[in-house]
Amino acid sequence: MATTAAPAPINTPAGTSYAPGEATGIWSWLTTVDHKRIGTLYLWTALTFFIVAGIEAFIIRLQLMKPNNQLVSAEMYNQLFTMHGTTMVFLVIMPLSAAFFNYLIPLQIGARDVAFPRLNAFSYWVYLFGGIFMTVPIFFNVAPNGGWFGYAPLTTMQFSGGLNIDFWVIGLQILGVSSLAAAFNFITTIINMRAPGMSLMRMPIFTWMSFVVQFLLILAFPAITIALFFLQFDRFFGTQFYEIAAGADPLLWQHLFWVFGHPEVYILILPAFGLASEILPTFSKKPLFGYNVMVYSGIMIGFLGFGVWAHHMFAVGMGATADTIFAMATLLIGIPTGVKIFNWVATMWGGNIRFTVAMKFAISLVALFTIGGISGVMHSSPPTDLQQTDTYFIVAHFHYVLFGGSIMGIMGGIYFYYPKIFGRYMSEKLGNWHFWSFFVGMNMTFFPMHYAGMLGMPRRIYTYDIGQGWEQFNLWSTVGALLQGVGLICFVYNFVKSRKRGEVAPNDAWGAGTLEWSIPSPPPDYNFAKIPYVTSRYPLWDIKQPEMTAELTHTAPDAGVIADAHAVPMHEETQYYTAKSLGIPMPFPTIKPFFAALFMVLMMAGLVFIHLDLFWVAIFVMIGSGAAFVGSLYGWLTSPLE
Amino acid sequence: MATADTPAGHEGHHEHVHYTSTGLENRKIAIWALIGSECMLFASLISTYLIYKGRSKVGPFPHEWSCKTSNVVGKTAELVAGCAPADVLKPILDIPVTSQSTFVLLMSSLAMVLALAAVENKGHPLPAGAGWWDRCLASSKFWLMATAVMGATFIGYQSYEFTSFVHEGLTIKTNLFGSSFFTLTGFHGAHVSVGVLWLLTLFAIDVKRGLKGKNDVLLVDICALYWHFVDVVWIAIFTLIYLIQ
């Protein structure tokens, strides 16, 4: 320690939603580079978009409630389902996962921040501005309307004139920058900033799954970036990438999109798997069953995820050889995924289970993802898939994996980590209302879709005629959606209210075993006053209940490494200090990432003016904000971090 | 920033040894991750070019002669002999000229290596009786500028190539070859341009306060990794697009 006198703790009433001694006010949020605050910003923003996407889904369900309904026009319906999908994938599930990456990864590996705190702030601001850019057009009836997959040539100027697709193409490019910047940051953080003794095979499983996801991001996003550039060039500069008359391949977009799109599915689900793998052991009072195999299956899922993209394209007629190869690769992914399911069940087996709300969400992930997984294995077979493709059966399948898997897992994560983030528990009573209305509601919504799909109801139709046997299934789905809406209201109320009125949480809110629970709730800005060295996978259980992890190997890192990092044995910290009194250098707050993000988004968005016939305005906006972007970047890179 | 206790309030050039799990600097790991991502970016571009090779319906073509009016395509000039001279489209890729620019770009990697070595060896006194060449080798400013100039020369060649193609009737709108060629080589050119800006920034820092010490070696090192990567990509592009007919 740099200081000689013992630092004095700050005494404030427990249960504030900020760590005491921290700056508050809007400026502190605009200039923050603290990974925990950025994580909190991600959480709030993504939940806001979740409500938007939920309203869109609810309008869709109201429209489909009865045959020949005329609540919304066909054109508006196209915008609604496109924006529901795009929002849920890029503005809700990915950023909710990013909220947990930000908040948890440094805490779980025993670091004081991410590797590049300012880049982290930049990622968030780009996400926020990109999200606004994508969402606002729906209020002017010009929202994207080509589906979340945006198939070209359907989305070229010839078939989709107007601004709708422009917002989609440019919006996705913007969000891609955000995801990629964050991914480079987290890869570096996880590889390089682990506390002494935190070997890769001692990392908490959430960090492991996040690590896999970052690699999926950096390797999958370039493919869609290029596909989007081609589409952008086709729409704005007259290139011919998707021009069939010029000899273009009508499948080029589909291949590039799904080379990204399938790994994207694992980008959405693996963080939720990671959260469930933290929750299940904690409430079963048992270490995760088969940790190593869980890690290897996560890696295997990520790896195989790059070799199965064409199973989204069985209907285009690729030929028997390609179909067979992709079908077999898809079946193979069922193995590591099944291993995970069984390991979660084995984790609970014989455990001392506490049915908290978080635990219920985690268990429901295991159950509901299994249903979605099984229907996934069904249409990995091309002959079966040809019957099911583009029907509501597919809609049922991917809502079971994305809602039943990702959303349920993330909701569990929110109940589980809320006490760490805000220093207070969420209400279990309201949480139970939320859980049961989500659980029953989602099954009521999505299970009948299997039947509607098998009876031939196609996806993406805005209305349907009577007498095809779809009426009662659609009605059930709409009632289920209503129930989910009730659950969402309970959740939002609970989330907002508990910040001030929830029960105050101690350091270790649930009796969990990983590093983030050894520090105060909410954590101080420096996270760890003294970096602990780690000797096992559940270090907190070692000091509290050594008998629980007795069978795991415990080895301390080399003395040289410990001295290098000034690390001390694993301990609990309960007092708040200022970083200054502890002599810990903190990154300066800075507004530069905010402006860099703002100008970059303006630079990319300026292109839209070309299709408003305002060519010189476009040039002016793009060059002006481009120069301002480069300027802020230079200002940022030449100023010291801490 | 990282885990070690370091004095607060440091400015740019102090020597800090932050503890890291691998012993490598964070930025070095990040640049490798970026390069991995860039591989996928260029892989997508190059695959698209190769998929669209031979699918263009109108000329000019990369390696074949063609006739604008009759759409006859052939490997030699004789095949389109019946075509009016004004309508004859030549094979458009000029391998000798592009070989020159390729040579310049490859040599720039050598200069980059020497620039990094010069920064690494700052502070070592020159050996007794050092000649002008030893002094030259020790000048990081010289090699940084040399690298940037060679990169800019490559961009100059590319601008010449692009304008001459446009004069011969190939634009980004003409056919699939034009679209995929200009996009692929344009993306590469943009990467070289970013690299040149990066090198000039390093040069400016070197002029202003001199690049030396561990942190500055890292600054040059990550730029060098990026630069070599952009070079390697060009080797792939040159081979696949220009040399293989």
CSV table of N, CA, C and O in Angstrom, one decimal, chain A residues 382-462:
chain,number,residue,atom,x,y,z
A,382,PRO,N,-33.5,-32.4,-42.6
A,382,PRO,CA,-34.1,-31.7,-43.7
A,382,PRO,C,-35.5,-32.1,-44.1
A,382,PRO,O,-36.3,-31.2,-44.4
A,383,PRO,N,-35.8,-33.4,-44.2
A,383,PRO,CA,-37.2,-33.7,-44.6
A,383,PRO,C,-38.2,-33.2,-43.6
A,383,PRO,O,-39.3,-32.7,-44.0
A,384,THR,N,-37.9,-33.3,-42.3
A,384,THR,CA,-38.8,-32.7,-41.3
A,384,THR,C,-38.9,-31.2,-41.5
A,384,THR,O,-39.9,-30.6,-41.4
A,385,ASP,N,-37.7,-30.7,-41.6
A,385,ASP,CA,-37.6,-29.2,-41.7
A,385,ASP,C,-38.4,-28.6,-42.8
A,385,ASP,O,-39.1,-27.6,-42.7
A,386,LEU,N,-38.4,-29.4,-44.0
A,386,LEU,CA,-39.2,-28.8,-45.1
A,386,LEU,C,-40.7,-28.7,-44.8
A,386,LEU,O,-41.4,-27.9,-45.4
A,387,GLN,N,-41.2,-29.6,-43.9
A,387,GLN,CA,-42.6,-29.4,-43.5
A,387,GLN,C,-42.8,-28.2,-42.5
A,387,GLN,O,-43.9,-27.7,-42.4
A,388,GLN,N,-41.7,-27.9,-41.8
A,388,GLN,CA,-41.9,-27.0,-40.7
A,388,GLN,C,-41.4,-25.6,-41.0
A,388,GLN,O,-41.8,-24.6,-40.3
A,389,THR,N,-40.5,-25.5,-42.0
A,389,THR,CA,-39.9,-24.2,-42.2
A,389,THR,C,-40.9,-23.1,-42.6
A,389,THR,O,-41.9,-23.4,-43.2
A,390,ASP,N,-40.6,-21.9,-42.1
A,390,ASP,CA,-41.5,-20.8,-42.4
A,390,ASP,C,-42.9,-21.0,-41.8
A,390,ASP,O,-43.9,-20.3,-42.2
A,391,THR,N,-43.1,-21.9,-40.9
A,391,THR,CA,-44.4,-22.0,-40.2
A,391,THR,C,-44.3,-21.6,-38.8
A,391,THR,O,-43.2,-21.3,-38.3
A,392,TYR,N,-45.4,-21.5,-38.1
A,392,TYR,CA,-45.4,-21.1,-36.7
A,392,TYR,C,-44.6,-22.1,-35.8
A,392,TYR,O,-44.3,-21.8,-34.6
A,393,PHE,N,-44.4,-23.3,-36.3
A,393,PHE,CA,-43.6,-24.3,-35.5
A,393,PHE,C,-42.2,-23.7,-35.2
A,393,PHE,O,-41.7,-23.9,-34.1
A,394,ILE,N,-41.7,-23.1,-36.2
A,394,ILE,CA,-40.3,-22.5,-36.0
A,394,ILE,C,-40.4,-21.3,-35.0
A,394,ILE,O,-39.5,-21.2,-34.2
A,395,VAL,N,-41.5,-20.6,-35.1
A,395,VAL,CA,-41.7,-19.5,-34.2
A,395,VAL,C,-41.7,-20.0,-32.7
A,395,VAL,O,-41.1,-19.5,-31.8
A,396,ALA,N,-42.5,-21.1,-32.6
A,396,ALA,CA,-42.6,-21.8,-31.3
A,396,ALA,C,-41.2,-22.2,-30.8
A,396,ALA,O,-40.8,-22.0,-29.7
A,397,HIS,N,-40.4,-22.9,-31.7
A,397,HIS,CA,-39.1,-23.4,-31.4
A,397,HIS,C,-38.2,-22.3,-30.9
A,397,HIS,O,-37.6,-22.3,-29.8
A,398,PHE,N,-38.1,-21.2,-31.7
A,398,PHE,CA,-37.1,-20.2,-31.2
A,398,PHE,C,-37.5,-19.3,-30.1
A,398,PHE,O,-36.7,-18.8,-29.4
A,399,HIS,N,-38.8,-19.3,-29.8
A,399,HIS,CA,-39.2,-18.6,-28.6
A,399,HIS,C,-39.0,-19.5,-27.4
A,399,HIS,O,-38.7,-19.0,-26.3
A,400,TYR,N,-39.1,-20.8,-27.6
A,400,TYR,CA,-38.7,-21.6,-26.4
A,400,TYR,C,-37.2,-21.5,-26.1
A,400,TYR,O,-36.9,-21.5,-24.9
A,401,VAL,N,-36.4,-21.4,-27.1
A,401,VAL,CA,-34.9,-21.3,-26.7
A,401,VAL,C,-34.6,-19.8,-26.3
A,401,VAL,O,-33.8,-19.6,-25.4
A,402,LEU,N,-35.2,-18.9,-27.0
A,402,LEU,CA,-34.8,-17.5,-26.7
A,402,LEU,C,-35.6,-16.9,-25.5
A,402,LEU,O,-35.0,-16.2,-24.7
A,403,PHE,N,-36.8,-17.1,-25.4
A,403,PHE,CA,-37.6,-16.7,-24.3
A,403,PHE,C,-37.4,-17.6,-23.1
A,403,PHE,O,-36.9,-17.3,-22.0
A,404,GLY,N,-37.7,-18.9,-23.4
A,404,GLY,CA,-37.6,-19.9,-22.3
A,404,GLY,C,-36.1,-20.1,-21.9
A,404,GLY,O,-35.9,-20.4,-20.7
A,405,GLY,N,-35.2,-19.9,-22.8
A,405,GLY,CA,-33.8,-20.0,-22.4
A,405,GLY,C,-33.2,-18.7,-22.0
A,405,GLY,O,-33.0,-18.4,-20.8
A,406,SER,N,-33.0,-17.8,-23.0
A,406,SER,CA,-32.2,-16.6,-22.7
A,406,SER,C,-33.0,-15.7,-21.7
A,406,SER,O,-32.4,-15.3,-20.7
A,407,ILE,N,-34.2,-15.4,-22.0
A,407,ILE,CA,-34.9,-14.4,-21.1
A,407,ILE,C,-35.1,-14.9,-19.7
A,407,ILE,O,-34.9,-14.3,-18.7
A,408,MET,N,-35.5,-16.2,-19.6
A,408,MET,CA,-35.8,-16.8,-18.3
A,408,MET,C,-34.4,-16.8,-17.5
A,408,MET,O,-34.4,-16.5,-16.3
A,409,GLY,N,-33.3,-17.2,-18.2
A,409,GLY,CA,-32.0,-17.2,-17.5
A,409,GLY,C,-31.6,-15.8,-17.1
A,409,GLY,O,-31.1,-15.7,-16.0
A,410,ILE,N,-31.8,-14.9,-18.0
A,410,ILE,CA,-31.4,-13.5,-17.6
A,410,ILE,C,-32.2,-12.9,-16.5
A,410,ILE,O,-31.7,-12.3,-15.6
A,411,MET,N,-33.5,-13.2,-16.5
A,411,MET,CA,-34.4,-12.8,-15.4
A,411,MET,C,-33.9,-13.4,-14.1
A,411,MET,O,-33.8,-12.7,-13.1
A,412,GLY,N,-33.6,-14.7,-14.1
A,412,GLY,CA,-33.0,-15.3,-12.9
A,412,GLY,C,-31.8,-14.6,-12.5
A,412,GLY,O,-31.6,-14.3,-11.3
A,413,GLY,N,-30.9,-14.2,-13.5
A,413,GLY,CA,-29.7,-13.5,-13.2
A,413,GLY,C,-30.0,-12.1,-12.6
A,413,GLY,O,-29.3,-11.7,-11.6
A,414,ILE,N,-31.1,-11.5,-13.0
A,414,ILE,CA,-31.4,-10.2,-12.4
A,414,ILE,C,-31.8,-10.3,-11.0
A,414,ILE,O,-31.3,-9.6,-10.1
A,415,TYR,N,-32.7,-11.3,-10.7
A,415,TYR,CA,-33.1,-11.5,-9.3
A,415,TYR,C,-31.9,-11.9,-8.4
A,415,TYR,O,-31.8,-11.5,-7.3
A,416,PHE,N,-31.0,-12.7,-9.0
A,416,PHE,CA,-29.8,-13.2,-8.3
A,416,PHE,C,-28.8,-12.1,-8.0
A,416,PHE,O,-28.3,-12.0,-6.9
A,417,TYR,N,-28.5,-11.2,-9.0
A,417,TYR,CA,-27.5,-10.2,-8.8
A,417,TYR,C,-28.0,-8.8,-8.4
A,417,TYR,O,-27.2,-7.9,-8.1
A,418,TYR,N,-29.3,-8.7,-8.4
A,418,TYR,CA,-29.9,-7.4,-7.9
A,418,TYR,C,-29.3,-6.9,-6.6
A,418,TYR,O,-28.9,-5.8,-6.4
A,419,PRO,N,-29.3,-7.8,-5.6
A,419,PRO,CA,-28.7,-7.4,-4.3
A,419,PRO,C,-27.3,-6.9,-4.4
A,419,PRO,O,-26.8,-6.0,-3.7
A,420,LYS,N,-26.5,-7.5,-5.3
A,420,LYS,CA,-25.1,-7.1,-5.5
A,420,LYS,C,-25.0,-5.7,-6.1
A,420,LYS,O,-24.3,-4.8,-5.7
A,421,ILE,N,-25.9,-5.5,-7.1
A,421,ILE,CA,-25.9,-4.3,-7.9
A,421,ILE,C,-26.4,-3.1,-7.1
A,421,ILE,O,-25.9,-2.0,-7.1
A,422,PHE,N,-27.6,-3.3,-6.4
A,422,PHE,CA,-28.3,-2.2,-5.8
A,422,PHE,C,-28.2,-2.2,-4.3
A,422,PHE,O,-28.7,-1.3,-3.6
A,423,GLY,N,-27.7,-3.3,-3.7
A,423,GLY,CA,-27.5,-3.3,-2.3
A,423,GLY,C,-28.8,-3.7,-1.5
A,423,GLY,O,-28.8,-3.8,-0.3
A,424,ARG,N,-29.9,-4.1,-2.3
A,424,ARG,CA,-31.1,-4.5,-1.7
A,424,ARG,C,-31.7,-5.7,-2.5
A,424,ARG,O,-31.4,-5.8,-3.7
A,425,TYR,N,-32.4,-6.5,-1.8
A,425,TYR,CA,-33.1,-7.6,-2.5
A,425,TYR,C,-34.3,-7.1,-3.2
A,425,TYR,O,-35.0,-6.1,-2.8
A,426,MET,N,-34.7,-7.8,-4.3
A,426,MET,CA,-36.0,-7.6,-4.9
A,426,MET,C,-37.0,-8.4,-4.1
A,426,MET,O,-36.7,-9.4,-3.4
A,427,SER,N,-38.3,-7.9,-4.2
A,427,SER,CA,-39.3,-8.6,-3.4
A,427,SER,C,-39.5,-10.0,-4.0
A,427,SER,O,-39.8,-10.2,-5.2
A,428,GLU,N,-39.5,-11.0,-3.1
A,428,GLU,CA,-39.7,-12.4,-3.5
A,428,GLU,C,-41.2,-12.6,-3.8
A,428,GLU,O,-41.5,-13.4,-4.7
A,429,LYS,N,-42.0,-11.9,-3.1
A,429,LYS,CA,-43.5,-12.1,-3.4
A,429,LYS,C,-43.9,-11.6,-4.8
A,429,LYS,O,-44.4,-12.4,-5.5
A,430,LEU,N,-43.5,-10.4,-5.1
A,430,LEU,CA,-43.8,-9.9,-6.5
A,430,LEU,C,-43.0,-10.8,-7.5
A,430,LEU,O,-43.5,-11.0,-8.6
A,431,GLY,N,-41.8,-11.2,-7.1
A,431,GLY,CA,-41.0,-12.0,-8.0
A,431,GLY,C,-41.7,-13.3,-8.3
A,431,GLY,O,-41.7,-13.8,-9.4
A,432,ASN,N,-42.4,-13.9,-7.3
A,432,ASN,CA,-43.2,-15.1,-7.6
A,432,ASN,C,-44.3,-14.8,-8.5
A,432,ASN,O,-44.6,-15.7,-9.4
A,433,TRP,N,-45.0,-13.7,-8.4
A,433,TRP,CA,-46.1,-13.4,-9.3
A,433,TRP,C,-45.5,-13.3,-10.7
A,433,TRP,O,-46.0,-13.7,-11.7
A,434,HIS,N,-44.3,-12.6,-10.8
A,434,HIS,CA,-43.6,-12.4,-12.1
A,434,HIS,C,-43.3,-13.8,-12.7
A,434,HIS,O,-43.6,-14.1,-13.8
A,435,PHE,N,-42.6,-14.6,-11.8
A,435,PHE,CA,-42.2,-15.9,-12.4
A,435,PHE,C,-43.4,-16.7,-12.9
A,435,PHE,O,-43.3,-17.2,-14.0
A,436,TRP,N,-44.4,-16.8,-12.1
A,436,TRP,CA,-45.5,-17.8,-12.5
A,436,TRP,C,-46.2,-17.2,-13.7
A,436,TRP,O,-46.6,-18.0,-14.6
A,437,SER,N,-46.4,-15.9,-13.8
A,437,SER,CA,-47.1,-15.4,-15.0
A,437,SER,C,-46.3,-15.5,-16.2
A,437,SER,O,-46.8,-15.7,-17.3
A,438,PHE,N,-44.9,-15.3,-16.0
A,438,PHE,CA,-44.1,-15.5,-17.2
A,438,PHE,C,-44.1,-17.0,-17.6
A,438,PHE,O,-44.2,-17.3,-18.8
A,439,PHE,N,-44.0,-17.9,-16.6
A,439,PHE,CA,-43.8,-19.3,-16.9
A,439,PHE,C,-45.1,-19.8,-17.6
A,439,PHE,O,-45.1,-20.4,-18.6
A,440,VAL,N,-46.2,-19.6,-16.9
A,440,VAL,CA,-47.5,-20.0,-17.5
A,440,VAL,C,-47.8,-19.3,-18.8
A,440,VAL,O,-48.2,-19.9,-19.8
A,441,GLY,N,-47.6,-18.0,-18.8
A,441,GLY,CA,-47.9,-17.2,-19.9
A,441,GLY,C,-47.0,-17.6,-21.2
A,441,GLY,O,-47.6,-17.7,-22.3
A,442,MET,N,-45.8,-17.8,-20.9
A,442,MET,CA,-45.0,-18.1,-22.1
A,442,MET,C,-45.3,-19.5,-22.7
A,442,MET,O,-45.4,-19.7,-23.9
A,443,ASN,N,-45.6,-20.4,-21.8
A,443,ASN,CA,-46.1,-21.8,-22.3
A,443,ASN,C,-47.4,-21.6,-23.1
A,443,ASN,O,-47.6,-22.3,-24.1
A,444,MET,N,-48.3,-20.8,-22.5
A,444,MET,CA,-49.6,-20.7,-23.1
A,444,MET,C,-49.5,-19.9,-24.5
A,444,MET,O,-50.2,-20.2,-25.4
A,445,THR,N,-48.5,-19.0,-24.6
A,445,THR,CA,-48.3,-18.3,-25.9
A,445,THR,C,-47.6,-19.2,-26.9
A,445,THR,O,-48.1,-19.3,-28.0
A,446,PHE,N,-46.6,-19.9,-26.5
A,446,PHE,CA,-45.7,-20.5,-27.5
A,446,PHE,C,-46.0,-21.9,-27.8
A,446,PHE,O,-45.8,-22.4,-28.8
A,447,PHE,N,-46.6,-22.6,-26.8
A,447,PHE,CA,-46.9,-24.1,-27.0
A,447,PHE,C,-47.9,-24.2,-28.1
A,447,PHE,O,-47.7,-25.1,-29.0
A,448,PRO,N,-49.0,-23.5,-28.1
A,448,PRO,CA,-50.0,-23.7,-29.2
A,448,PRO,C,-49.4,-23.4,-30.6
A,448,PRO,O,-50.0,-23.9,-31.6
A,449,MET,N,-48.4,-22.6,-30.6
A,449,MET,CA,-47.8,-22.3,-31.9
A,449,MET,C,-47.3,-23.5,-32.6
A,449,MET,O,-47.2,-23.6,-33.9
A,450,HIS,N,-46.8,-24.5,-31.8
A,450,HIS,CA,-46.4,-25.8,-32.4
A,450,HIS,C,-47.5,-26.3,-33.3
A,450,HIS,O,-47.3,-26.8,-34.4
A,451,TYR,N,-48.7,-26.3,-32.7
A,451,TYR,CA,-49.9,-26.9,-33.4
A,451,TYR,C,-50.3,-26.1,-34.6
A,451,TYR,O,-50.5,-26.6,-35.7
A,452,ALA,N,-50.4,-24.7,-34.4
A,452,ALA,CA,-50.7,-23.9,-35.5
A,452,ALA,C,-49.7,-24.1,-36.6
A,452,ALA,O,-50.1,-24.1,-37.8
A,453,GLY,N,-48.5,-24.2,-36.3
A,453,GLY,CA,-47.5,-24.4,-37.3
A,453,GLY,C,-47.6,-25.7,-38.1
A,453,GLY,O,-47.6,-25.8,-39.3
A,454,MET,N,-47.9,-26.8,-37.3
A,454,MET,CA,-48.1,-28.1,-37.9
A,454,MET,C,-49.4,-28.1,-38.8
A,454,MET,O,-49.4,-28.9,-39.8
A,455,LEU,N,-50.3,-27.3,-38.5
A,455,LEU,CA,-51.5,-27.2,-39.3
A,455,LEU,C,-51.3,-26.2,-40.5
A,455,LEU,O,-52.2,-25.9,-41.2
A,456,GLY,N,-50.0,-25.7,-40.6
A,456,GLY,CA,-49.7,-25.0,-41.8
A,456,GLY,C,-49.8,-23.5,-41.7
A,456,GLY,O,-49.6,-22.8,-42.7
A,457,MET,N,-49.9,-22.9,-40.5
A,457,MET,CA,-50.0,-21.5,-40.4
A,457,MET,C,-48.6,-20.9,-40.7
A,457,MET,O,-47.6,-21.2,-40.0
A,458,PRO,N,-48.5,-20.1,-41.8
A,458,PRO,CA,-47.1,-19.5,-42.1
A,458,PRO,C,-46.7,-18.4,-41.2
A,458,PRO,O,-47.6,-17.7,-40.6
A,459,ARG,N,-45.4,-18.2,-41.0
A,459,ARG,CA,-44.9,-17.0,-40.3
A,459,ARG,C,-45.2,-15.7,-41.0
A,459,ARG,O,-45.4,-15.8,-42.3
A,460,ARG,N,-45.1,-14.7,-40.4
A,460,ARG,CA,-45.0,-13.3,-40.9
A,460,ARG,C,-46.3,-12.9,-41.7
A,460,ARG,O,-46.3,-11.9,-42.4
A,461,ILE,N,-47.4,-13.6,-41.6
A,461,ILE,CA,-48.7,-13.2,-42.2
A,461,ILE,C,-49.4,-12.3,-41.2
A,461,ILE,O,-49.4,-12.5,-40.0
A,462,TYR,N,-50.0,-11.2,-41.7
A,462,TYR,CA,-50.6,-10.2,-40.8
A,462,TYR,C,-52.0,-10.6,-40.4
A,462,TYR,O,-52.5,-10.1,-39.4
